[in-house]
PDB file of C-alpha atoms in Angstrom:
ATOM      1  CA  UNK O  26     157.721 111.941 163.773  1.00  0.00           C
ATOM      2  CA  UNK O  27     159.388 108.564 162.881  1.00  0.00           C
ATOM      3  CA  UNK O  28     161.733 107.214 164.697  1.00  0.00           C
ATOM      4  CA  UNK O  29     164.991 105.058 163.604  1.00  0.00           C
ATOM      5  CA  UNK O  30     163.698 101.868 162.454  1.00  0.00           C
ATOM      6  CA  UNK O  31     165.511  98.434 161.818  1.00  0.00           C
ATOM      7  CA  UNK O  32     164.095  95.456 159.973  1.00  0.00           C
ATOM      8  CA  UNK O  33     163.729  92.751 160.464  1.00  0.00           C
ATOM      9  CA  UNK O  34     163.650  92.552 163.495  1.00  0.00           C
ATOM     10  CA  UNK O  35     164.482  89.133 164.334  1.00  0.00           C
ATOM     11  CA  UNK O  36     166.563  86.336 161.883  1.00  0.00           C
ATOM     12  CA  UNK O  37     167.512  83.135 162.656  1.00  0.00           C
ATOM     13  CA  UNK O  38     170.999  81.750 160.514  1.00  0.00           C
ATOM     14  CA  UNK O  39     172.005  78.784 160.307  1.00  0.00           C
ATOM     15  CA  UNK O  40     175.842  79.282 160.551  1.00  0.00           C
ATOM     16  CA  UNK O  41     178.093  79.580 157.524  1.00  0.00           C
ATOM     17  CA  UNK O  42     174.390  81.883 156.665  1.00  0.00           C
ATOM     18  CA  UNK O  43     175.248  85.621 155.342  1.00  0.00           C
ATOM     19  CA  UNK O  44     173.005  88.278 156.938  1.00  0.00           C
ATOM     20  CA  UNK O  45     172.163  91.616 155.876  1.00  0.00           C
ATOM     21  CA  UNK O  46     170.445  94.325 158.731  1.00  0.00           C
ATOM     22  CA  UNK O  47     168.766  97.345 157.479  1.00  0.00           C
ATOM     23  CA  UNK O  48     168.897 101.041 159.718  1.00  0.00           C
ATOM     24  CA  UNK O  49     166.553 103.629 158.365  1.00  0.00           C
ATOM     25  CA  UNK O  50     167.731 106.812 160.541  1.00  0.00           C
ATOM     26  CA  UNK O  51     165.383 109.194 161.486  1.00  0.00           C
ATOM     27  CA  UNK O  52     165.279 111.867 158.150  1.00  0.00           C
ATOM     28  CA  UNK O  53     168.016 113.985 157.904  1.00  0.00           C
ATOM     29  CA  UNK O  54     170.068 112.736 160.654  1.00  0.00           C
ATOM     30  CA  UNK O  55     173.978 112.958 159.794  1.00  0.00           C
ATOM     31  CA  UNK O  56     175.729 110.684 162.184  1.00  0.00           C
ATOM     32  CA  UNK O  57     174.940 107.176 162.185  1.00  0.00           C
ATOM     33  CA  UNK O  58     176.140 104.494 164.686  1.00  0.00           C
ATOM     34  CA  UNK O  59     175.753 100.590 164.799  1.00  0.00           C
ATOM     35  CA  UNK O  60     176.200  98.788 168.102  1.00  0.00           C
ATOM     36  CA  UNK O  61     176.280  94.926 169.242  1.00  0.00           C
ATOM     37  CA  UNK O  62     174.592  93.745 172.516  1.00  0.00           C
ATOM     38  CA  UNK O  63     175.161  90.832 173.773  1.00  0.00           C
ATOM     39  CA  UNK O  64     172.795  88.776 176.448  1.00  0.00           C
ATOM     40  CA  UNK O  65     173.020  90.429 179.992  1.00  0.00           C
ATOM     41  CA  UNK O  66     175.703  93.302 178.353  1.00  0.00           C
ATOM     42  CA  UNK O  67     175.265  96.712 177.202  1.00  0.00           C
ATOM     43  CA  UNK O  68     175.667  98.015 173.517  1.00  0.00           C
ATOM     44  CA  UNK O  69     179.209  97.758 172.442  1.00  0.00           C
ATOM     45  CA  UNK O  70     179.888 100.315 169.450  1.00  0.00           C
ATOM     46  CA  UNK O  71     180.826  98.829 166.178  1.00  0.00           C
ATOM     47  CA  UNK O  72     180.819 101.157 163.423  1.00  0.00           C
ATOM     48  CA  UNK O  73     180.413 104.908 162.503  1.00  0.00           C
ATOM     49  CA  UNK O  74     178.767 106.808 159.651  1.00  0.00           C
ATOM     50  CA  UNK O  75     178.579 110.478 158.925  1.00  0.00           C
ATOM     51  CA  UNK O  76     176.680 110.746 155.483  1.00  0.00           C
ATOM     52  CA  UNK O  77     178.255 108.110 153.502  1.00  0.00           C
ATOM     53  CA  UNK O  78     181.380 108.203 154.953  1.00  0.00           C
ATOM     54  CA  UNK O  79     182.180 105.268 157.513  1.00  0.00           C
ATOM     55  CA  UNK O  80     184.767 107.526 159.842  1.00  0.00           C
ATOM     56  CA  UNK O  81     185.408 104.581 162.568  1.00  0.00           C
ATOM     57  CA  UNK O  82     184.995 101.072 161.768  1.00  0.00           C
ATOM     58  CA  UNK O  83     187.343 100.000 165.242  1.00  0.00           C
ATOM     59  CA  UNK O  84     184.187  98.127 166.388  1.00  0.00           C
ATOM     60  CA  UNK O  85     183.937  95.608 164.007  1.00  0.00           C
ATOM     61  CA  UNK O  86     185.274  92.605 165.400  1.00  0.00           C
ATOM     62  CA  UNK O  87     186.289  90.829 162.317  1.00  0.00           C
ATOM     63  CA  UNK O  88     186.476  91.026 158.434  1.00  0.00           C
ATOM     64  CA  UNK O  89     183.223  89.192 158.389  1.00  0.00           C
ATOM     65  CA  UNK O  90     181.671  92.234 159.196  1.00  0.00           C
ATOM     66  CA  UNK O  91     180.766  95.197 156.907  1.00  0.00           C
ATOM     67  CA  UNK O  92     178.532  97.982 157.010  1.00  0.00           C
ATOM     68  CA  UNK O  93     177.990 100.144 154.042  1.00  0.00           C
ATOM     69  CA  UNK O  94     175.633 103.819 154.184  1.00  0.00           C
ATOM     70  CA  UNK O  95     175.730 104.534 150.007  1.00  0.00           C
ATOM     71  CA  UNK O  96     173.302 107.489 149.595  1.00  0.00           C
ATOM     72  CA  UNK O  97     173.806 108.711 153.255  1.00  0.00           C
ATOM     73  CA  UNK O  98     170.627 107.671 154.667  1.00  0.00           C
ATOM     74  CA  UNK O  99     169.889 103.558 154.989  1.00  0.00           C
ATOM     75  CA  UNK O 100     172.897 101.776 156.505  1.00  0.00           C
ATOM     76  CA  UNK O 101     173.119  97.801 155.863  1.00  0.00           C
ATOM     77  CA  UNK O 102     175.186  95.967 158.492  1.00  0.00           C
ATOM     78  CA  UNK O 103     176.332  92.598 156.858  1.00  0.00           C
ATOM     79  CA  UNK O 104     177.341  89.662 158.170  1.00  0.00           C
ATOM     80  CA  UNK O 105     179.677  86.731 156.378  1.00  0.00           C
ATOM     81  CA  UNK O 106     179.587  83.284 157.017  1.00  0.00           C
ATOM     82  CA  UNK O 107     177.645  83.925 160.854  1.00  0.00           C
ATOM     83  CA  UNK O 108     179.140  82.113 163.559  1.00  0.00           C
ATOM     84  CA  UNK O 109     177.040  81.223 166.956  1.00  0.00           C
ATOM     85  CA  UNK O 110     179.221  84.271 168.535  1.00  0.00           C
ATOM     86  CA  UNK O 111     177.509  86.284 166.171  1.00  0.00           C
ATOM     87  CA  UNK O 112     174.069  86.241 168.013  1.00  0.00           C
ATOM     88  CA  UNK O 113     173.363  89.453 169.765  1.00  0.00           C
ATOM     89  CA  UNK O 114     170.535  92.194 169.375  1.00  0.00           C
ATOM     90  CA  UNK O 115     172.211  94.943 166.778  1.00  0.00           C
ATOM     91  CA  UNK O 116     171.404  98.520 167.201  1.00  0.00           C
ATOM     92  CA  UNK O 117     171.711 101.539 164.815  1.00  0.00           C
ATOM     93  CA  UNK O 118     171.075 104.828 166.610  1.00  0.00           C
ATOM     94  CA  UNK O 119     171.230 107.727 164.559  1.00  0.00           C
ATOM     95  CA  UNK O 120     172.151 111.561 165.579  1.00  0.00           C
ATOM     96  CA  UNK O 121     171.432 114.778 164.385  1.00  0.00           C
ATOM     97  CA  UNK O 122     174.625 116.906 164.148  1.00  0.00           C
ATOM     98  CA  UNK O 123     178.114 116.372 163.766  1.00  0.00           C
ATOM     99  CA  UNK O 124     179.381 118.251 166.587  1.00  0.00           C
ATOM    100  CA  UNK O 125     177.594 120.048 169.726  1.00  0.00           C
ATOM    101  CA  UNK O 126     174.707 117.301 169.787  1.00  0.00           C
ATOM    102  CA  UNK O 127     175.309 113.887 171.966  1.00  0.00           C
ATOM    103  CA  UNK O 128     171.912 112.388 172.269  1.00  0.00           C
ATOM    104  CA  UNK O 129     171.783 109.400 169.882  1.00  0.00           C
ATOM    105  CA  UNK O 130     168.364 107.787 169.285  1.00  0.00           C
ATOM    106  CA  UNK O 131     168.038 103.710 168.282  1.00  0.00           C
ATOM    107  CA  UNK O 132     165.723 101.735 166.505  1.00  0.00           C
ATOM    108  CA  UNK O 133     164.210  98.707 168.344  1.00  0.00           C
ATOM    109  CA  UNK O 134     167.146  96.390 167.254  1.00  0.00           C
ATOM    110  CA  UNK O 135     167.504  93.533 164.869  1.00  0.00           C
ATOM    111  CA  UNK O 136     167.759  90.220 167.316  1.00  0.00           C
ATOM    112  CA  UNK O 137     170.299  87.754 165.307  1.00  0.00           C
ATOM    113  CA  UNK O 138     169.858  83.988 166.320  1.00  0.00           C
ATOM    114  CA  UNK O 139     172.714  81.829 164.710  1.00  0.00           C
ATOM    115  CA  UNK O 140     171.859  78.336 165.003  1.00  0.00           C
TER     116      UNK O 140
ATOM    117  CA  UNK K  27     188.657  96.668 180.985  1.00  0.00           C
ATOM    118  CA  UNK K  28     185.210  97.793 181.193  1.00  0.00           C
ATOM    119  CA  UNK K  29     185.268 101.927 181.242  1.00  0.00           C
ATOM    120  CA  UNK K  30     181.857 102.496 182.518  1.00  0.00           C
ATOM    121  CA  UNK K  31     180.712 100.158 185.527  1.00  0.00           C
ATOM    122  CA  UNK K  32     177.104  99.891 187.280  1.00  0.00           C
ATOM    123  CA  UNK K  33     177.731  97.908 189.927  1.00  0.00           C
ATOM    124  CA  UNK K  34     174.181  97.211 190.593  1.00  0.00           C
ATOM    125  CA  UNK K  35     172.680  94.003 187.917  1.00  0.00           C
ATOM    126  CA  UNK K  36     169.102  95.206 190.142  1.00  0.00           C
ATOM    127  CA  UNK K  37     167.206  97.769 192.350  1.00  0.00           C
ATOM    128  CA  UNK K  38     163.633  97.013 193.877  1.00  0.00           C
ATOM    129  CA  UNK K  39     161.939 100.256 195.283  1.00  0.00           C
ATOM    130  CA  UNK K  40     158.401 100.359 196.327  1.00  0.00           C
ATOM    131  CA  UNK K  41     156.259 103.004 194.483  1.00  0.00           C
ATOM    132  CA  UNK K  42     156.391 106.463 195.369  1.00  0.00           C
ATOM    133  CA  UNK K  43     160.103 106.249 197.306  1.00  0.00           C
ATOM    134  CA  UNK K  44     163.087 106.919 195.528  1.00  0.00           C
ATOM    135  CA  UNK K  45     165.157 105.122 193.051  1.00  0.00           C
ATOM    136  CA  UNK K  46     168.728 105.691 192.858  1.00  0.00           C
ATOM    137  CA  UNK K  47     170.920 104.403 190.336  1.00  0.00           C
ATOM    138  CA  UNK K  48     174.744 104.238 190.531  1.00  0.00           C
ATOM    139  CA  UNK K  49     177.006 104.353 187.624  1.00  0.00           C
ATOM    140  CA  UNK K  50     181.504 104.623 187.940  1.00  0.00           C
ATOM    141  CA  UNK K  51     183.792 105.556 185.016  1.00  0.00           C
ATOM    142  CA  UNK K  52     187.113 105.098 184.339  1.00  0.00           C
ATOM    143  CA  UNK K  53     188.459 107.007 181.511  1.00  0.00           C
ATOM    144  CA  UNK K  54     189.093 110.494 182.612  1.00  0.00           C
ATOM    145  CA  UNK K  55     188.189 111.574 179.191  1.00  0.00           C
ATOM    146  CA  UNK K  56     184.512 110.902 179.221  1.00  0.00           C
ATOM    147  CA  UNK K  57     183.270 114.697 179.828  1.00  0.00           C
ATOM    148  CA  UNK K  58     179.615 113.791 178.468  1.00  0.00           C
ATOM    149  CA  UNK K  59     177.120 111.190 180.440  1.00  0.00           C
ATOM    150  CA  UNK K  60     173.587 110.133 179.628  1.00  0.00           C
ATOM    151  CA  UNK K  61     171.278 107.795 180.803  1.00  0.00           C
ATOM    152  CA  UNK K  62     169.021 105.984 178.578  1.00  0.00           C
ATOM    153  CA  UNK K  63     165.919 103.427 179.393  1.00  0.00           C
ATOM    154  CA  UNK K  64     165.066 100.064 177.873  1.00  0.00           C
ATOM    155  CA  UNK K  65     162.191  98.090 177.989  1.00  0.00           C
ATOM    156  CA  UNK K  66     161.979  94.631 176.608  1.00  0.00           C
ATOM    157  CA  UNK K  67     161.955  93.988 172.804  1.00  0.00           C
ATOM    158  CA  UNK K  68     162.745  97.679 172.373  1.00  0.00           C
ATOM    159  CA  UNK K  69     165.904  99.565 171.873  1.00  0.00           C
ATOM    160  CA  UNK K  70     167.024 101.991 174.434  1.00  0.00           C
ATOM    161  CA  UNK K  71     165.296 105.377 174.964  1.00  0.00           C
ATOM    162  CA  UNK K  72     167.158 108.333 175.793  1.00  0.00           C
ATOM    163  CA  UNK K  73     166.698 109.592 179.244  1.00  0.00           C
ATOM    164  CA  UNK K  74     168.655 112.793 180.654  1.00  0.00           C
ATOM    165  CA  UNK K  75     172.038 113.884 180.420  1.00  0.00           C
ATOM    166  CA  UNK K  76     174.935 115.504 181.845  1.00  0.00           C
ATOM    167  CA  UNK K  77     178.147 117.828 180.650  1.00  0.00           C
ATOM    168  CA  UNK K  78     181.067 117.601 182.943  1.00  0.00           C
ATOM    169  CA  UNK K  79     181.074 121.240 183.257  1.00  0.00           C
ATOM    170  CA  UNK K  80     177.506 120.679 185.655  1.00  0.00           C
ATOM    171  CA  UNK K  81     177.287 118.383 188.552  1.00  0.00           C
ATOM    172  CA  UNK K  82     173.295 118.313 188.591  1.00  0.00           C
ATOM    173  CA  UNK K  83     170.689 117.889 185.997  1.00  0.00           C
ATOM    174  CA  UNK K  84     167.143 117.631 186.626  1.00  0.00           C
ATOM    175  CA  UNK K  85     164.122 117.128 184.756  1.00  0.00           C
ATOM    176  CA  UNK K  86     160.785 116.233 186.139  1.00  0.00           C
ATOM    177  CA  UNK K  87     161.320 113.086 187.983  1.00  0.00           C
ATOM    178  CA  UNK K  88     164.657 112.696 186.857  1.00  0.00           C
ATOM    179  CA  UNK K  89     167.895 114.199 187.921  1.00  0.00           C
ATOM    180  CA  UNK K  90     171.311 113.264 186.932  1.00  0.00           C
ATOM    181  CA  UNK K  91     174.071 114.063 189.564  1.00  0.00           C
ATOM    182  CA  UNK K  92     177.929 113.762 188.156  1.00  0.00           C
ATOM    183  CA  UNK K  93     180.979 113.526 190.914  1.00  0.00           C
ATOM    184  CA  UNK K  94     184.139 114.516 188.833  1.00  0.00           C
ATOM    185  CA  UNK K  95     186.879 114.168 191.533  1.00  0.00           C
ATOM    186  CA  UNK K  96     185.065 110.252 192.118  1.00  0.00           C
ATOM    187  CA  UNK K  97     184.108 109.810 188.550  1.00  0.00           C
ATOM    188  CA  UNK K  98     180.672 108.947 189.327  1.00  0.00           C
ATOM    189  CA  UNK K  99     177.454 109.555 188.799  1.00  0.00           C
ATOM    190  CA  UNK K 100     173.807 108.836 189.905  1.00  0.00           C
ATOM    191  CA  UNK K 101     170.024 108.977 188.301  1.00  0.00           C
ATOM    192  CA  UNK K 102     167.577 109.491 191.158  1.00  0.00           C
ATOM    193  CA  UNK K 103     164.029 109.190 190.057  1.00  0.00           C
ATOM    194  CA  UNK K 104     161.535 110.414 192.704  1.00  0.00           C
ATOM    195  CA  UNK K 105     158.539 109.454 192.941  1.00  0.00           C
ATOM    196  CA  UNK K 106     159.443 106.084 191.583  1.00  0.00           C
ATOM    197  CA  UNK K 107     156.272 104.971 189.394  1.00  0.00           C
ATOM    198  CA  UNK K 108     155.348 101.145 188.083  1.00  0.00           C
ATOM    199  CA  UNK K 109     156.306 102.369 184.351  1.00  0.00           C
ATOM    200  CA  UNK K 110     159.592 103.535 185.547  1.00  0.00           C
ATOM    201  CA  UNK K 111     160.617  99.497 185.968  1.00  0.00           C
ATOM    202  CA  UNK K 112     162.982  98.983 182.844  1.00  0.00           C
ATOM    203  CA  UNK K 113     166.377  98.432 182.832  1.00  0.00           C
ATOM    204  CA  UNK K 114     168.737 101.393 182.859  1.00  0.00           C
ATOM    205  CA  UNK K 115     172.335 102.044 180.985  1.00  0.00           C
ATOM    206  CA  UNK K 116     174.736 104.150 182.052  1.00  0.00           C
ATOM    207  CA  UNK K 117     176.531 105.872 178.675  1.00  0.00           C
ATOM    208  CA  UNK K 118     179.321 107.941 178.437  1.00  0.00           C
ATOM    209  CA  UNK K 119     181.433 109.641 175.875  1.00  0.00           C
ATOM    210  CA  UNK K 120     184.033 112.464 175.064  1.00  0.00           C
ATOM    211  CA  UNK K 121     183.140 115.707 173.677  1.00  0.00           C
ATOM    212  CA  UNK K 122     184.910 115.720 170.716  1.00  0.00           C
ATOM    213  CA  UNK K 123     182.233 115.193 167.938  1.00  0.00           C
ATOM    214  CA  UNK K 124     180.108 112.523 167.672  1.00  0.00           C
ATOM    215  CA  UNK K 125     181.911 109.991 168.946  1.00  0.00           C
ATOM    216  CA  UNK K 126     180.572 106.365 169.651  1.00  0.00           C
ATOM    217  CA  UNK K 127     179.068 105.695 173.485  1.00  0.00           C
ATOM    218  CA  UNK K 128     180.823 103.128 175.812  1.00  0.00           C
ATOM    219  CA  UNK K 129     177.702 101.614 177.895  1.00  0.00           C
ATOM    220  CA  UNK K 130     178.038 100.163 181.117  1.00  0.00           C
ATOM    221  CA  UNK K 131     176.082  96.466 181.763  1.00  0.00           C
ATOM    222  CA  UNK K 132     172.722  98.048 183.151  1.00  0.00           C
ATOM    223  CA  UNK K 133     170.804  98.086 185.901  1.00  0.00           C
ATOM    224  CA  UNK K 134     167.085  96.405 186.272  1.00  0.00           C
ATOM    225  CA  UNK K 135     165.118  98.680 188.379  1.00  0.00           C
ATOM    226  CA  UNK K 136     161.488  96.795 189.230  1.00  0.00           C
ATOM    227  CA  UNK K 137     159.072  99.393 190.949  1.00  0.00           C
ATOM    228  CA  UNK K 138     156.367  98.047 193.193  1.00  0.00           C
ATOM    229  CA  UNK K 139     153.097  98.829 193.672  1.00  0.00           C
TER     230      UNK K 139
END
């Protein structure tokens, strides 16, 4: 079956540039998680979705960061006004229950170049 | 403070011997542990895991042992194959609900032939 899948999957900003990242979770998966990683790091969690409902946004390390899940399915991560800090891969991984279930599965990543 | 710590940036085995893969914790609330595997250009694929209430996990090549008392925990992959060379994180998380995973840095295992 399909996986999660993120386009596109690489963008190069010029900073002061607004980005938008897409997550299409794999169907009918609840829980949906975003996640920075940084060059040489792992995945450092930035937001949380179950349906439409962003439960934990602690991640997010500023206000130029927003991540929005409307129908319950797609997620778009956006960024504001990128900064060169900004570059990373970003990873949505998506999970199947609310409770009882740990394994989360990612896309491939969206690889952010801020120039 | 980084919670979850491989110590190890790489591992070189030679095909067919053992890998072993070291991973610490901190946070004495973690009580769920995976391991997932990443190629280049590709996001990370899940591996095996571990609840707190087991100390050993195995499946096929893989097995996951977990060290409470030490908070640590190892992936031994035997035989080690050519495909197996990837780099390998070290999650972990509490088990209440589906909360986020705290990664550690990873560990580049290169298998040779």
């Amino acid at each position: 079956g399909a996986g999660v899948s993120q386009s596109p999957r690489y963008k190069v900003a010029k900073r002061g540039q607004d980005v938008a990242l897409r997550c299409d979770p794999i169907s009918g998966h609840v829980s949906l998680f975003w996640y920075q990683q940084a060059l040489g790091q792992g995945p450092e969690f930035l937001t949380y979705f179950q349906n439409e409902a962003q439960l934990d946004k602690s991640g997010l390390p500023s206000d130029r960061f927003f991540a929005e899940r409307p129908e319950g399915s797609v997620s778009t991560l956006k960024i504001q006004r990128t900064q060169q800090e900004d570059s990373a891969v970003y990873l949505c991984a998506s999970s199947s229950e609310t409770r009882g279930v740990h394994e989360q599965y990612f896309g491939p990543g969206t690889r952010l170049t801020v120039t | 403070d980084q919670q979850v710590k491989q110590n190890s940036p790489s591992l070189s085995v030679q095909e067919g011997r053992i890998s072993i893969l070291n991973c610490d914790y901190t946070n004495s609330m973690f009580d769920y542990f995976l391991w997932y595997k990443k190629y280049p250009a590709e996001g990370p694929t899940f591996l095996i895991s571990i609840s707190s209430i087991k100390d050993k996990n195995e499946d096929g090549r893989f097995t996951v042992f977990l060290n409470k008392s030490a908070k640590h925990l190892s992936l031994h992959i035997v035989p080690s194959q050519p495909g197996d060379s990837a780099v390998y994180f070290c999650a972990a998380k509490t088990n209440s609900g589906n909360t986020p995973l705290v990664f550690g840095k990873g560990t580049r295992l290169s298998v040779i032939a």
